[in-house]
PDB file of C-alpha atoms in Angstrom:
ATOM      1  CA  MET A   2     205.228  42.715 274.054  1.00 44.00           C
ATOM      2  CA  SER A   3     203.332  42.993 277.359  1.00 46.00           C
ATOM      3  CA  ASP A   4     204.195  45.637 279.950  1.00 46.00           C
ATOM      4  CA  ALA A   5     205.451  42.924 282.284  1.00 45.00           C
ATOM      5  CA  ALA A   6     207.945  41.779 279.650  1.00 50.00           C
ATOM      6  CA  LYS A   7     209.472  45.219 278.981  1.00 72.00           C
ATOM      7  CA  SER A   8     212.718  46.082 280.731  1.00 80.00           C
ATOM      8  CA  VAL A   9     212.406  48.474 283.670  1.00 79.00           C
ATOM      9  CA  SER A  10     214.702  50.306 286.042  1.00 79.00           C
ATOM     10  CA  ILE A  11     214.429  50.684 289.796  1.00 81.00           C
ATOM     11  CA  VAL A  12     215.509  54.211 290.728  1.00 79.00           C
ATOM     12  CA  THR A  13     216.495  54.487 294.393  1.00 81.00           C
ATOM     13  CA  GLN A  14     217.377  57.857 295.924  1.00 76.00           C
ATOM     14  CA  THR A  15     218.740  57.858 299.444  1.00 81.00           C
ATOM     15  CA  CYS A  16     220.380  60.346 301.795  1.00 81.00           C
ATOM     16  CA  VAL A  17     223.553  59.027 303.447  1.00 85.00           C
ATOM     17  CA  ARG A  18     225.093  60.431 306.623  1.00 85.00           C
ATOM     18  CA  PRO A  19     228.332  62.230 305.578  1.00 84.00           C
ATOM     19  CA  GLU A  20     230.506  60.201 307.944  1.00 87.00           C
ATOM     20  CA  TYR A  21     229.250  56.980 306.333  1.00 86.00           C
ATOM     21  CA  ALA A  22     229.855  57.936 302.676  1.00 84.00           C
ATOM     22  CA  GLU A  23     232.839  55.610 302.238  1.00 84.00           C
ATOM     23  CA  ALA A  24     231.136  52.773 304.108  1.00 86.00           C
ATOM     24  CA  PHE A  25     227.997  53.184 302.017  1.00 86.00           C
ATOM     25  CA  ALA A  26     229.972  52.983 298.772  1.00 83.00           C
ATOM     26  CA  LYS A  27     231.555  49.748 300.007  1.00 84.00           C
ATOM     27  CA  TRP A  28     228.140  48.443 301.098  1.00 86.00           C
ATOM     28  CA  GLN A  29     226.715  49.230 297.674  1.00 83.00           C
ATOM     29  CA  GLY A  30     229.583  47.335 296.035  1.00 81.00           C
ATOM     30  CA  GLU A  31     228.686  44.265 298.076  1.00 85.00           C
ATOM     31  CA  THR A  32     225.031  44.737 297.138  1.00 86.00           C
ATOM     32  CA  SER A  33     226.069  44.798 293.476  1.00 84.00           C
ATOM     33  CA  ARG A  34     227.569  41.345 293.847  1.00 85.00           C
ATOM     34  CA  VAL A  35     224.362  40.044 295.429  1.00 88.00           C
ATOM     35  CA  ILE A  36     222.026  41.508 292.816  1.00 89.00           C
ATOM     36  CA  SER A  37     224.236  40.432 289.889  1.00 86.00           C
ATOM     37  CA  GLY A  38     223.096  36.836 290.388  1.00 86.00           C
ATOM     38  CA  PHE A  39     219.421  37.684 290.709  1.00 89.00           C
ATOM     39  CA  PRO A  40     217.115  36.440 287.883  1.00 90.00           C
ATOM     40  CA  GLY A  41     216.395  39.098 285.283  1.00 90.00           C
ATOM     41  CA  PHE A  42     219.069  41.540 286.473  1.00 90.00           C
ATOM     42  CA  ILE A  43     220.777  43.414 283.617  1.00 87.00           C
ATOM     43  CA  GLU A  44     222.931  46.215 285.026  1.00 81.00           C
ATOM     44  CA  GLN A  45     223.409  48.667 287.871  1.00 79.00           C
ATOM     45  CA  GLN A  46     224.640  52.262 287.949  1.00 75.00           C
ATOM     46  CA  LEU A  47     225.625  54.209 291.067  1.00 74.00           C
ATOM     47  CA  MET A  48     225.573  58.036 291.086  1.00 73.00           C
ATOM     48  CA  PRO A  49     227.234  59.663 294.126  1.00 75.00           C
ATOM     49  CA  PRO A  50     225.992  63.074 295.313  1.00 74.00           C
ATOM     50  CA  HIS A  51     226.897  66.229 293.371  1.00 66.00           C
ATOM     51  CA  PRO A  52     226.045  69.102 295.747  1.00 64.00           C
ATOM     52  CA  PRO A  53     224.435  71.539 295.795  1.00 58.00           C
ATOM     53  CA  LEU A  54     221.948  70.258 293.210  1.00 55.00           C
ATOM     54  CA  GLN A  55     222.036  66.511 293.877  1.00 62.00           C
ATOM     55  CA  VAL A  56     222.503  65.746 297.570  1.00 69.00           C
ATOM     56  CA  ASP A  57     221.328  62.127 297.417  1.00 75.00           C
ATOM     57  CA  TRP A  58     222.941  58.918 296.297  1.00 80.00           C
ATOM     58  CA  VAL A  59     221.087  57.550 293.261  1.00 78.00           C
ATOM     59  CA  ILE A  60     221.128  53.852 292.363  1.00 82.00           C
ATOM     60  CA  LEU A  61     219.734  52.640 289.034  1.00 79.00           C
ATOM     61  CA  GLN A  62     219.057  48.900 288.805  1.00 84.00           C
ATOM     62  CA  ARG A  63     217.835  47.600 285.471  1.00 84.00           C
ATOM     63  CA  PHE A  64     215.807  44.392 285.107  1.00 89.00           C
ATOM     64  CA  ALA A  65     214.508  42.476 282.127  1.00 88.00           C
ATOM     65  CA  SER A  66     210.875  42.836 283.209  1.00 86.00           C
ATOM     66  CA  LEU A  67     208.583  44.393 285.776  1.00 80.00           C
ATOM     67  CA  ASP A  68     208.055  40.970 287.359  1.00 84.00           C
ATOM     68  CA  ASP A  69     211.813  40.542 287.834  1.00 87.00           C
ATOM     69  CA  ALA A  70     212.054  43.976 289.450  1.00 84.00           C
ATOM     70  CA  LYS A  71     209.143  43.189 291.782  1.00 82.00           C
ATOM     71  CA  ARG A  72     210.775  39.913 292.843  1.00 85.00           C
ATOM     72  CA  TRP A  73     213.998  41.738 293.729  1.00 87.00           C
ATOM     73  CA  LEU A  74     212.136  44.417 295.713  1.00 82.00           C
ATOM     74  CA  GLY A  75     210.352  41.754 297.746  1.00 79.00           C
ATOM     75  CA  SER A  76     213.272  39.370 298.100  1.00 86.00           C
ATOM     76  CA  SER A  77     214.886  38.305 301.364  1.00 86.00           C
ATOM     77  CA  GLU A  78     218.283  39.110 299.796  1.00 87.00           C
ATOM     78  CA  ARG A  79     217.338  42.770 299.350  1.00 85.00           C
ATOM     79  CA  GLN A  80     215.764  43.001 302.804  1.00 82.00           C
ATOM     80  CA  SER A  81     218.944  41.632 304.354  1.00 84.00           C
ATOM     81  CA  ARG A  82     221.040  44.206 302.508  1.00 84.00           C
ATOM     82  CA  ILE A  83     218.752  47.078 303.569  1.00 82.00           C
ATOM     83  CA  GLU A  84     218.969  46.115 307.235  1.00 80.00           C
ATOM     84  CA  GLY A  85     222.743  46.319 307.024  1.00 81.00           C
ATOM     85  CA  ALA A  86     222.651  49.917 305.797  1.00 83.00           C
ATOM     86  CA  SER A  87     219.981  51.411 308.048  1.00 81.00           C
ATOM     87  CA  GLN A  88     222.414  53.167 310.401  1.00 84.00           C
ATOM     88  CA  MET A  89     224.079  54.954 307.450  1.00 87.00           C
ATOM     89  CA  LEU A  90     220.905  56.595 306.143  1.00 83.00           C
ATOM     90  CA  VAL A  91     218.900  59.699 306.958  1.00 78.00           C
ATOM     91  CA  GLY A  92     215.159  59.762 306.377  1.00 70.00           C
ATOM     92  CA  ARG A  93     213.308  57.515 303.991  1.00 63.00           C
ATOM     93  CA  ASP A  94     214.447  56.151 300.654  1.00 67.00           C
ATOM     94  CA  ASP A  95     212.614  56.993 297.463  1.00 70.00           C
ATOM     95  CA  VAL A  96     212.237  53.820 295.396  1.00 73.00           C
ATOM     96  CA  HIS A  97     210.563  54.046 291.995  1.00 71.00           C
ATOM     97  CA  ILE A  98     210.055  51.669 289.090  1.00 73.00           C
ATOM     98  CA  VAL A  99     210.143  53.256 285.634  1.00 72.00           C
ATOM     99  CA  ARG A 100     210.146  51.828 282.163  1.00 68.00           C
ATOM    100  CA  ASP A 101     213.560  52.053 280.544  1.00 60.00           C
ATOM    101  CA  ASP A 102     212.472  54.644 278.015  1.00 52.00           C
ATOM    102  CA  ALA A 103     211.486  56.742 281.018  1.00 42.00           C
ATOM    103  CA  SER A 104     214.710  56.375 282.963  1.00 43.00           C
ATOM    104  CA  ALA A 105     215.563  60.039 282.664  1.00 43.00           C
ATOM    105  CA  ALA A 106     218.304  59.935 285.236  1.00 44.00           C
ATOM    106  CA  ARG A 107     220.493  58.149 282.677  1.00 46.00           C
ATOM    107  CA  THR A 108     219.668  60.265 279.645  1.00 46.00           C
ATOM    108  CA  ALA A 109     219.841  63.941 280.588  1.00 53.00           C
ATOM    109  CA  PRO A 110     222.427  66.247 282.198  1.00 62.00           C
ATOM    110  CA  VAL A 111     219.996  67.021 285.022  1.00 74.00           C
ATOM    111  CA  SER A 112     216.662  65.538 286.036  1.00 77.00           C
ATOM    112  CA  ALA A 113     214.050  65.949 288.735  1.00 81.00           C
ATOM    113  CA  VAL A 114     212.255  62.905 290.131  1.00 80.00           C
ATOM    114  CA  ILE A 115     208.978  64.035 291.684  1.00 83.00           C
ATOM    115  CA  SER A 116     207.066  61.666 293.971  1.00 82.00           C
ATOM    116  CA  THR A 117     203.405  62.251 294.790  1.00 86.00           C
ATOM    117  CA  ARG A 118     201.131  60.298 297.120  1.00 86.00           C
ATOM    118  CA  VAL A 119     197.564  60.857 295.883  1.00 89.00           C
ATOM    119  CA  LYS A 120     194.700  60.878 298.381  1.00 90.00           C
ATOM    120  CA  PRO A 121     192.340  57.886 298.079  1.00 88.00           C
ATOM    121  CA  GLY A 122     189.467  58.627 295.700  1.00 89.00           C
ATOM    122  CA  MET A 123     191.270  61.559 294.060  1.00 89.00           C
ATOM    123  CA  GLU A 124     193.071  59.583 291.354  1.00 86.00           C
ATOM    124  CA  VAL A 125     190.908  60.759 288.437  1.00 87.00           C
ATOM    125  CA  GLU A 126     191.106  64.405 289.460  1.00 91.00           C
ATOM    126  CA  TYR A 127     194.870  64.099 289.923  1.00 89.00           C
ATOM    127  CA  ARG A 128     195.412  62.679 286.442  1.00 85.00           C
ATOM    128  CA  LYS A 129     193.477  65.616 284.991  1.00 88.00           C
ATOM    129  CA  TRP A 130     195.730  67.985 286.933  1.00 91.00           C
ATOM    130  CA  GLU A 131     198.814  66.087 285.804  1.00 87.00           C
ATOM    131  CA  GLN A 132     197.828  66.626 282.168  1.00 84.00           C
ATOM    132  CA  LYS A 133     197.431  70.331 282.903  1.00 88.00           C
ATOM    133  CA  ILE A 134     200.903  70.737 284.397  1.00 88.00           C
ATOM    134  CA  ALA A 135     202.402  68.606 281.614  1.00 83.00           C
ATOM    135  CA  ALA A 136     201.001  71.057 279.054  1.00 85.00           C
ATOM    136  CA  ALA A 137     202.394  74.016 280.994  1.00 87.00           C
ATOM    137  CA  GLN A 138     205.897  72.648 281.458  1.00 85.00           C
ATOM    138  CA  SER A 139     206.126  71.613 277.796  1.00 81.00           C
ATOM    139  CA  LYS A 140     206.811  75.314 277.150  1.00 85.00           C
ATOM    140  CA  ALA A 141     209.615  75.524 279.735  1.00 86.00           C
ATOM    141  CA  ILE A 142     213.013  76.540 278.378  1.00 86.00           C
ATOM    142  CA  GLY A 143     215.478  73.640 278.255  1.00 82.00           C
ATOM    143  CA  LEU A 144     212.963  70.834 278.741  1.00 80.00           C
ATOM    144  CA  LEU A 145     214.254  67.645 277.110  1.00 74.00           C
ATOM    145  CA  GLY A 146     211.474  65.321 278.157  1.00 71.00           C
ATOM    146  CA  TYR A 147     208.775  64.509 280.660  1.00 77.00           C
ATOM    147  CA  ARG A 148     207.441  61.173 281.788  1.00 75.00           C
ATOM    148  CA  PHE A 149     204.647  60.278 284.191  1.00 78.00           C
ATOM    149  CA  GLU A 150     204.580  56.893 285.889  1.00 75.00           C
ATOM    150  CA  PRO A 151     201.412  55.921 287.799  1.00 75.00           C
ATOM    151  CA  SER A 152     201.587  53.983 291.043  1.00 74.00           C
ATOM    152  CA  VAL A 153     202.175  50.224 290.903  1.00 66.00           C
ATOM    153  CA  PRO A 154     199.754  48.484 293.299  1.00 67.00           C
ATOM    154  CA  GLY A 155     201.566  46.477 295.929  1.00 64.00           C
ATOM    155  CA  VAL A 156     204.977  47.801 294.905  1.00 61.00           C
ATOM    156  CA  GLN A 157     205.028  51.580 294.531  1.00 66.00           C
ATOM    157  CA  GLU A 158     202.427  53.720 296.240  1.00 75.00           C
ATOM    158  CA  ASP A 159     203.574  57.029 294.739  1.00 80.00           C
ATOM    159  CA  CYS A 160     203.035  58.449 291.290  1.00 82.00           C
ATOM    160  CA  VAL A 161     206.345  59.487 289.742  1.00 80.00           C
ATOM    161  CA  ALA A 162     207.029  62.342 287.342  1.00 82.00           C
ATOM    162  CA  ILE A 163     210.471  62.625 285.744  1.00 81.00           C
ATOM    163  CA  LEU A 164     211.569  65.932 284.222  1.00 82.00           C
ATOM    164  CA  ARG A 165     214.662  66.060 282.007  1.00 78.00           C
ATOM    165  CA  PHE A 166     216.376  69.396 281.401  1.00 81.00           C
ATOM    166  CA  ASP A 167     219.468  70.494 279.534  1.00 75.00           C
ATOM    167  CA  SER A 168     220.907  72.499 282.443  1.00 75.00           C
ATOM    168  CA  GLU A 169     220.624  73.064 286.169  1.00 75.00           C
ATOM    169  CA  ALA A 170     219.679  76.720 285.596  1.00 81.00           C
ATOM    170  CA  ASN A 171     216.742  75.891 283.341  1.00 84.00           C
ATOM    171  CA  LEU A 172     215.461  73.162 285.660  1.00 85.00           C
ATOM    172  CA  LYS A 173     215.581  75.483 288.664  1.00 85.00           C
ATOM    173  CA  ALA A 174     213.869  78.236 286.681  1.00 89.00           C
ATOM    174  CA  TRP A 175     210.893  75.975 285.988  1.00 91.00           C
ATOM    175  CA  LEU A 176     210.728  74.438 289.479  1.00 89.00           C
ATOM    176  CA  GLU A 177     210.689  77.904 291.065  1.00 89.00           C
ATOM    177  CA  SER A 178     208.442  79.585 288.485  1.00 93.00           C
ATOM    178  CA  PRO A 179     205.224  81.328 289.645  1.00 93.00           C
ATOM    179  CA  GLU A 180     203.242  79.310 287.085  1.00 93.00           C
ATOM    180  CA  ARG A 181     204.367  75.989 288.563  1.00 92.00           C
ATOM    181  CA  ARG A 182     203.798  77.160 292.136  1.00 91.00           C
ATOM    182  CA  GLN A 183     200.244  78.124 291.244  1.00 93.00           C
ATOM    183  CA  LEU A 184     199.648  74.689 289.733  1.00 92.00           C
ATOM    184  CA  LEU A 185     201.039  72.991 292.841  1.00 91.00           C
ATOM    185  CA  ASP A 186     198.642  74.998 294.979  1.00 92.00           C
ATOM    186  CA  GLU A 187     195.776  73.672 292.844  1.00 92.00           C
ATOM    187  CA  ALA A 188     196.936  70.093 293.433  1.00 91.00           C
ATOM    188  CA  ALA A 189     197.318  70.431 297.206  1.00 91.00           C
ATOM    189  CA  PRO A 190     193.765  69.189 298.009  1.00 93.00           C
ATOM    190  CA  LEU A 191     194.410  66.074 295.899  1.00 91.00           C
ATOM    191  CA  THR A 192     197.703  64.950 297.399  1.00 90.00           C
ATOM    192  CA  ALA A 193     198.813  63.532 300.746  1.00 86.00           C
ATOM    193  CA  GLU A 194     202.565  63.838 300.182  1.00 82.00           C
ATOM    194  CA  PHE A 195     204.805  65.485 297.606  1.00 78.00           C
ATOM    195  CA  HIS A 196     208.553  65.938 297.254  1.00 74.00           C
ATOM    196  CA  THR A 197     211.240  66.451 294.617  1.00 76.00           C
ATOM    197  CA  ARG A 198     214.760  65.086 294.327  1.00 71.00           C
ATOM    198  CA  MET A 199     217.432  65.994 291.793  1.00 68.00           C
ATOM    199  CA  VAL A 200     219.698  63.729 289.760  1.00 65.00           C
ATOM    200  CA  GLU A 201     222.796  64.613 287.776  1.00 59.00           C
ATOM    201  CA  SER A 202     224.157  61.965 285.438  1.00 54.00           C
ATOM    202  CA  GLY A 203     227.390  60.538 284.176  1.00 53.00           C
ATOM    203  CA  PHE A 204     230.222  62.630 282.770  1.00 57.00           C
ATOM    204  CA  GLU A 205     228.698  66.111 283.092  1.00 60.00           C
ATOM    205  CA  GLN A 206     230.919  67.180 285.995  1.00 62.00           C
ATOM    206  CA  TRP A 207     233.945  66.791 283.701  1.00 68.00           C
ATOM    207  CA  PHE A 208     232.587  69.341 281.235  1.00 72.00           C
ATOM    208  CA  ARG A 209     231.266  72.146 283.434  1.00 63.00           C
ATOM    209  CA  ASP A 210     234.295  74.407 282.984  1.00 65.00           C
ATOM    210  CA  ALA A 211     234.106  74.082 279.194  1.00 66.00           C
ATOM    211  CA  THR A 212     230.560  75.441 278.911  1.00 63.00           C
ATOM    212  CA  PRO A 213     229.054  78.847 279.719  1.00 61.00           C
ATOM    213  CA  ARG A 214     227.983  79.195 283.339  1.00 51.00           C
ATOM    214  CA  GLY A 215     224.306  78.317 283.682  1.00 45.00           C
ATOM    215  CA  GLY A 216     224.104  77.277 280.052  1.00 50.00           C
ATOM    216  CA  PRO A 217     223.113  73.877 278.700  1.00 57.00           C
ATOM    217  CA  MET A 218     225.549  71.013 278.942  1.00 61.00           C
ATOM    218  CA  PRO A 219     227.144  69.745 275.720  1.00 73.00           C
ATOM    219  CA  ALA A 220     225.348  67.117 273.679  1.00 73.00           C
ATOM    220  CA  ALA A 221     225.849  63.619 275.062  1.00 72.00           C
ATOM    221  CA  TRP A 222     227.471  62.398 271.829  1.00 81.00           C
ATOM    222  CA  LYS A 223     230.146  65.097 272.102  1.00 87.00           C
ATOM    223  CA  MET A 224     230.955  64.225 275.711  1.00 85.00           C
ATOM    224  CA  ASN A 225     231.126  60.546 274.794  1.00 85.00           C
ATOM    225  CA  MET A 226     233.542  61.294 271.937  1.00 90.00           C
ATOM    226  CA  ILE A 227     235.886  63.207 274.262  1.00 92.00           C
ATOM    227  CA  VAL A 228     235.765  60.495 276.919  1.00 89.00           C
ATOM    228  CA  LEU A 229     236.644  57.915 274.251  1.00 90.00           C
ATOM    229  CA  LEU A 230     239.455  60.158 272.959  1.00 93.00           C
ATOM    230  CA  THR A 231     241.076  60.296 276.406  1.00 92.00           C
ATOM    231  CA  LEU A 232     240.196  56.826 277.648  1.00 90.00           C
ATOM    232  CA  TYR A 233     241.414  54.782 274.649  1.00 90.00           C
ATOM    233  CA  PRO A 234     245.131  55.710 274.832  1.00 92.00           C
ATOM    234  CA  VAL A 235     245.125  55.402 278.629  1.00 91.00           C
ATOM    235  CA  VAL A 236     243.734  51.868 278.500  1.00 90.00           C
ATOM    236  CA  PHE A 237     246.026  50.808 275.661  1.00 89.00           C
ATOM    237  CA  LEU A 238     249.242  52.194 277.158  1.00 91.00           C
ATOM    238  CA  TRP A 239     248.435  50.877 280.626  1.00 90.00           C
ATOM    239  CA  SER A 240     247.786  47.413 279.264  1.00 88.00           C
ATOM    240  CA  MET A 241     250.950  47.402 277.168  1.00 88.00           C
ATOM    241  CA  LEU A 242     253.330  48.987 279.680  1.00 90.00           C
ATOM    242  CA  VAL A 243     251.937  47.928 283.055  1.00 91.00           C
ATOM    243  CA  GLY A 244     249.005  45.515 282.936  1.00 86.00           C
ATOM    244  CA  THR A 245     250.475  42.702 280.854  1.00 86.00           C
ATOM    245  CA  PRO A 246     254.216  42.857 281.646  1.00 89.00           C
ATOM    246  CA  ILE A 247     254.019  43.791 285.328  1.00 90.00           C
ATOM    247  CA  LEU A 248     250.652  42.945 286.887  1.00 87.00           C
ATOM    248  CA  THR A 249     249.914  39.657 285.142  1.00 86.00           C
ATOM    249  CA  GLY A 250     253.541  38.952 284.233  1.00 86.00           C
ATOM    250  CA  ALA A 251     256.035  39.858 286.955  1.00 89.00           C
ATOM    251  CA  LEU A 252     253.514  39.975 289.823  1.00 88.00           C
ATOM    252  CA  ASN A 253     251.431  37.058 288.508  1.00 88.00           C
ATOM    253  CA  LEU A 254     248.134  38.688 289.510  1.00 85.00           C
ATOM    254  CA  SER A 255     244.925  37.060 288.335  1.00 85.00           C
ATOM    255  CA  PHE A 256     243.237  38.654 285.336  1.00 79.00           C
ATOM    256  CA  PRO A 257     240.174  39.979 287.294  1.00 79.00           C
ATOM    257  CA  VAL A 258     242.426  41.691 289.847  1.00 83.00           C
ATOM    258  CA  ALA A 259     244.725  43.161 287.191  1.00 83.00           C
ATOM    259  CA  LEU A 260     241.710  44.328 285.186  1.00 81.00           C
ATOM    260  CA  PHE A 261     240.201  46.050 288.229  1.00 83.00           C
ATOM    261  CA  ILE A 262     243.452  47.891 288.974  1.00 88.00           C
ATOM    262  CA  GLY A 263     243.702  48.941 285.344  1.00 85.00           C
ATOM    263  CA  ASN A 264     240.119  50.196 285.255  1.00 84.00           C
ATOM    264  CA  ALA A 265     240.570  52.154 288.492  1.00 83.00           C
ATOM    265  CA  PHE A 266     243.697  53.829 287.129  1.00 87.00           C
ATOM    266  CA  SER A 267     242.036  54.550 283.774  1.00 86.00           C
ATOM    267  CA  VAL A 268     238.988  56.191 285.344  1.00 82.00           C
ATOM    268  CA  LEU A 269     241.175  58.296 287.646  1.00 84.00           C
ATOM    269  CA  LEU A 270     243.413  59.531 284.840  1.00 89.00           C
ATOM    270  CA  THR A 271     240.507  60.075 282.441  1.00 87.00           C
ATOM    271  CA  SER A 272     238.794  62.237 285.076  1.00 83.00           C
ATOM    272  CA  ARG A 273     241.815  64.561 284.743  1.00 86.00           C
ATOM    273  CA  LEU A 274     242.337  64.342 280.990  1.00 90.00           C
ATOM    274  CA  ALA A 275     238.702  64.762 279.923  1.00 88.00           C
ATOM    275  CA  PRO A 276     238.206  68.200 281.572  1.00 87.00           C
ATOM    276  CA  TRP A 277     241.589  69.370 280.205  1.00 90.00           C
ATOM    277  CA  THR A 278     240.626  68.268 276.697  1.00 92.00           C
ATOM    278  CA  ALA A 279     237.125  69.708 277.008  1.00 89.00           C
ATOM    279  CA  LYS A 280     238.474  73.177 277.794  1.00 87.00           C
ATOM    280  CA  ARG A 281     240.500  73.147 274.590  1.00 89.00           C
ATOM    281  CA  LEU A 282     237.505  71.996 272.583  1.00 91.00           C
ATOM    282  CA  GLY A 283     235.107  74.508 274.080  1.00 87.00           C
ATOM    283  CA  TRP A 284     234.567  76.018 270.619  1.00 89.00           C
ATOM    284  CA  TRP A 285     233.057  72.666 269.617  1.00 91.00           C
ATOM    285  CA  LEU A 286     231.273  71.695 272.830  1.00 86.00           C
ATOM    286  CA  ALA A 287     229.373  74.985 273.111  1.00 81.00           C
ATOM    287  CA  PRO A 288     229.556  76.778 269.738  1.00 84.00           C
ATOM    288  CA  PRO A 289     227.602  79.967 269.103  1.00 81.00           C
ATOM    289  CA  GLU A 290     224.311  79.654 267.281  1.00 74.00           C
ATOM    290  CA  ALA A 291     225.801  81.219 264.158  1.00 80.00           C
ATOM    291  CA  GLY A 292     227.967  78.617 262.496  1.00 82.00           C
ATOM    292  CA  ARG A 293     227.017  75.846 264.924  1.00 83.00           C
ATOM    293  CA  SER A 294     226.507  73.219 262.225  1.00 88.00           C
ATOM    294  CA  LEU A 295     229.939  73.880 260.741  1.00 92.00           C
ATOM    295  CA  ALA A 296     231.580  73.814 264.170  1.00 90.00           C
ATOM    296  CA  ASN A 297     229.870  70.513 264.985  1.00 90.00           C
ATOM    297  CA  LEU A 298     231.125  68.977 261.735  1.00 93.00           C
ATOM    298  CA  ARG A 299     234.675  70.296 262.172  1.00 93.00           C
ATOM    299  CA  GLY A 300     234.920  69.017 265.718  1.00 92.00           C
ATOM    300  CA  ALA A 301     233.528  65.586 264.903  1.00 93.00           C
ATOM    301  CA  CYS A 302     235.931  65.228 261.975  1.00 95.00           C
ATOM    302  CA  LEU A 303     238.859  66.344 264.150  1.00 95.00           C
ATOM    303  CA  LEU A 304     238.136  63.727 266.795  1.00 94.00           C
ATOM    304  CA  ALA A 305     237.515  61.030 264.188  1.00 94.00           C
ATOM    305  CA  ALA A 306     240.920  61.848 262.678  1.00 95.00           C
ATOM    306  CA  ALA A 307     242.521  61.657 266.136  1.00 94.00           C
ATOM    307  CA  TYR A 308     240.979  58.214 266.635  1.00 94.00           C
ATOM    308  CA  ALA A 309     242.403  57.059 263.313  1.00 94.00           C
ATOM    309  CA  VAL A 310     245.879  58.384 264.121  1.00 94.00           C
ATOM    310  CA  MET A 311     245.963  56.654 267.510  1.00 93.00           C
ATOM    311  CA  ILE A 312     244.784  53.362 266.048  1.00 93.00           C
ATOM    312  CA  ALA A 313     247.457  53.541 263.332  1.00 92.00           C
ATOM    313  CA  LEU A 314     250.221  54.350 265.831  1.00 91.00           C
ATOM    314  CA  PHE A 315     249.218  51.643 268.269  1.00 89.00           C
ATOM    315  CA  TRP A 316     248.883  49.156 265.402  1.00 89.00           C
ATOM    316  CA  LYS A 317     252.542  49.780 264.496  1.00 83.00           C
ATOM    317  CA  VAL A 318     253.620  49.357 268.116  1.00 78.00           C
ATOM    318  CA  LEU A 319     252.062  45.910 268.210  1.00 73.00           C
TER     319      LEU A 319
END
């Protein structure tokens, strides 16, 4: 498969004026409807700020190919949307195209997206330096992955490096380390512009209180299992007790409207239930090194049994 045919993600990081946060979220929802009909579009994910680490809004837009992503970036539809949001923003946006296997913002508890504008004629020297810093940071505690994306002529002038770490503490430790600062000093003559932005993903904010302060976040599969444990009964009971008999029955709401109300309620309630459940499963989410394998197995079996019990109970209800 050619590079142009591989799916890619556009990662946009933007700083929104605090007073426009609600308006920007609404604007982004309207943008989602526009982009959903664009050729090659697959999905979009919006990540609001999580201060103090992530102060930007992060938008991930996935396309079937690089060509599809380029067409969206250059489209009149996108330009029209951008003009409508200009008064809400502070500074410049960072817009990067990365291959899906490099879309670290979706796959790690915390990531750093580093943009670098290389001086003309210094590209070869910069790539040599990039290999040097990649070797150094491979030894950093908590590193989950590193990806380097070169500039895309006519689309993306910056080189992009994406660092994935298991915790905010470990990422900060590397970013502020003397070794990294020395390497950045070496690269200064090669670069015209350089800056770093942070990204936190998905469900992690629901699990902070269940893990040691500064320690790594739980494994993604564990967080997903807890979210499923709390979300499944909420969705089922809402549908049975409210959605079907009241919203679509008594109130005669259309299915899309009733589904949206149900999803909004489910997300809100799950955001309360998941942290509560996580605290009580802390022994499984962050077990000590000694006996970790046994704890992982016990916890997984416990949740699997809970799934089975809920399915059996709900089956009888129906």
